[in-house]
Amino acid sequence: MGRKMSRQIKIFDTTLRDGEQSPGCSMNLKEKLEVARQLEKLNVDVIEAGFAIASPGDFESVRQIAGVVRNATVASLSRALPKDIDTAYEAIRHAAHPRIHTFIATSDIHMRYKLKATEEEVLERAFNMVKYAKQYCHDIEFSAEDASRSRPEFLYRVLEAVIRAGATVVNIPDTVGYATPDEYAGLIRGIRENVPNIHRADISVHCHNDLGLGVANTLAALKAGANQVECTINGIGERAGNAALEEIVMAIQTRKDVFDMHTEIDTRQLYPSSRLLTKVTGVKVQSNKAIVGDNAFAHESGIHQHGMLAHSSTYEIMTPESVGLNMSKLVLGKHSGRHAFDDRMKQLGYDLPKERLDEVFAAFKMLADKKKSIYDKDLEALIDEQRSAGMETYHLTEFVINSGNTITSTATVKLMKEQETYEAVAKGYGPVDAAFKAIEIVVGQKVDLEDYALEAVTEGEDAQGEATVKLKVNERVYTGYGLSTDIVEASIKAYVNAINKMPQSAGFREERSAG
Ligand code: KIV
Ligand code: ZN
């Protein structure tokens, strides 16, 4: 007598497409590759790597992601147009498991105002474009954009046609986050009952969060028979975002009794994935965010703490460890040796190559001279800093700040580039502003400071400051990260880090040697 197997739900991650196209979340090629590698560790089934025709940069990142990802399917989005489909295929053709994801809107509102096309024209285009894509690869996903506001009878006809043309997955997006759980589950049931060939395709759901119902709608649709979910890490995405991957996965796992389903996600990679995305984009999650927020596993009130001490099940429905959050209070310090350090890194889930481990250990030793106790968060911050450093064009060598409430702040900053030292002095509204202006002079490039944030990594007077800046040049935003026990130094490092991510092209000063 075998045990009844629960139904597998496929996780289609669109952090690098729907997520990346949202404000403040853009990533460069190196960052996208890093996120894609982490998504493989997380063990998602499908990575939507981008929208290949959107720009040459998008094309290149989809192509390179397709080249490195081995286990997951790699998809590129494309409108239902031959040139989009050609480009999408060109970008994913070397993937181990390529998928073309093509879409067209099926709601009256979109067809009338955006496409200026009739139902019959949209039906024909959907059928023809899936057939067209099918000449390139077997795995074709079709999305009926704004499906939740489409006339169901028309939607059924479109789905029947695209499956006939070869679609292996049909996606039913709630594009504007308008649906409610009952309604959306009803739509999925309607599709299962009224599309005669629906058994030949997976049913996918894609919910936006405009009414805060993205995850609820997704879960309702799964119960109604959908078997693929489209979601993003931290719920990033257009407007209010997409349904959050970590919330869907943990709801299914924690409430197996209700859902009778499973995913193949390695849940211990949820927190590391969230953290990586936050560092790469500089977009933080709110502290009370489910699963990955700073307070998601914190018990503050006396009654709760008392309950937790008596038995963790009183107030804990899942363990922090199950999502990859290490709650151990072990601290390292000045006298901790290499062995203790390596051990701790392993326990935190970092599997770094020897040379990177050496670099982080050197940074750890320097920090230990300035800070009594080194917590896990300090180690994670050191790794983040080392990771974001990458190719350094400019490197901070020295800075001097003069500041006070009766004088104008001035900053002298020396940066090094290819063995040359460049120096500038500037005044500003405060020490950080003065330092940023001095850097601007050194690099000879006008930049707009879009965002600046400074946070303490841990508690305590000797805590490290973690600075994030977003700099805008020619409509592109570059995120920089810096870490130091001195907050001005952390800010300067973050600014320089963002500068280093920019193409060092025209506009950047070439000679300003201070010897
Ligand atoms: O929200 C949406 O409809 C989409 C589709 C392109 C899948 O992102
Ligand atoms: Zn979307």
Tab-separated table of N, CA and C and ligand atoms in Angstrom, residues 17-18 77 101 103 143 145-146 171 173-175 206 208 230, ligand 1:
chain	number	residue	atom	x	y	z
A	17	ARG	N	12.467	39.155	-14.247
A	17	ARG	CA	11.702	39.782	-15.337
A	17	ARG	C	10.645	40.730	-14.757
A	18	ASP	N	9.550	40.195	-14.209
A	18	ASP	CA	8.515	41.085	-13.669
A	18	ASP	C	9.081	41.876	-12.487
A	77	LEU	N	10.485	36.154	-21.887
A	77	LEU	CA	9.171	36.671	-22.262
A	77	LEU	C	9.246	37.217	-23.688
A	101	HIS	N	8.112	32.176	-23.637
A	101	HIS	CA	6.887	32.600	-22.949
A	101	HIS	C	6.294	33.758	-23.741
A	103	PHE	N	2.905	36.241	-24.889
A	103	PHE	CA	1.636	36.699	-24.303
A	103	PHE	C	0.914	37.688	-25.211
A	143	SER	N	0.579	33.268	-22.169
A	143	SER	CA	-0.134	34.029	-21.141
A	143	SER	C	-1.222	34.869	-21.771
A	145	GLU	N	-2.832	37.891	-21.090
A	145	GLU	CA	-2.699	39.044	-20.191
A	145	GLU	C	-4.074	39.588	-19.798
A	146	ASP	N	-4.187	39.986	-18.552
A	146	ASP	CA	-5.444	40.514	-17.987
A	146	ASP	C	-6.555	39.457	-18.042
A	171	ASN	N	-0.942	30.314	-18.926
A	171	ASN	CA	-0.871	31.163	-17.728
A	171	ASN	C	-2.072	32.108	-17.694
A	173	PRO	N	-2.969	35.285	-15.913
A	173	PRO	CA	-2.553	36.353	-15.007
A	173	PRO	C	-3.712	37.203	-14.477
A	174	ASP	N	-3.564	37.571	-13.215
A	174	ASP	CA	-4.400	38.633	-12.647
A	174	ASP	C	-3.506	39.870	-12.729
A	175	THR	N	-3.400	40.383	-13.953
A	175	THR	CA	-2.400	41.399	-14.291
A	175	THR	C	-2.484	42.648	-13.419
A	206	HIS	N	-0.559	33.785	-12.038
A	206	HIS	CA	0.391	34.896	-11.958
A	206	HIS	C	-0.392	36.060	-11.347
A	208	HIS	N	-0.810	39.653	-9.281
A	208	HIS	CA	-0.239	40.903	-8.771
A	208	HIS	C	-0.944	41.280	-7.481
A	230	GLU	N	3.544	31.649	-10.562
A	230	GLU	CA	4.556	32.633	-10.950
A	230	GLU	C	4.675	33.623	-9.793
B	1	KIV	O1	1.113	40.538	-15.239
B	1	KIV	C1	1.112	40.015	-16.368
B	1	KIV	O2	0.087	39.861	-17.025
B	1	KIV	C2	2.394	39.604	-16.912
B	1	KIV	C3	2.345	38.774	-18.155
B	1	KIV	C4	3.224	39.322	-19.208
B	1	KIV	C5	2.635	37.350	-17.825
B	1	KIV	O3	3.420	39.856	-16.340
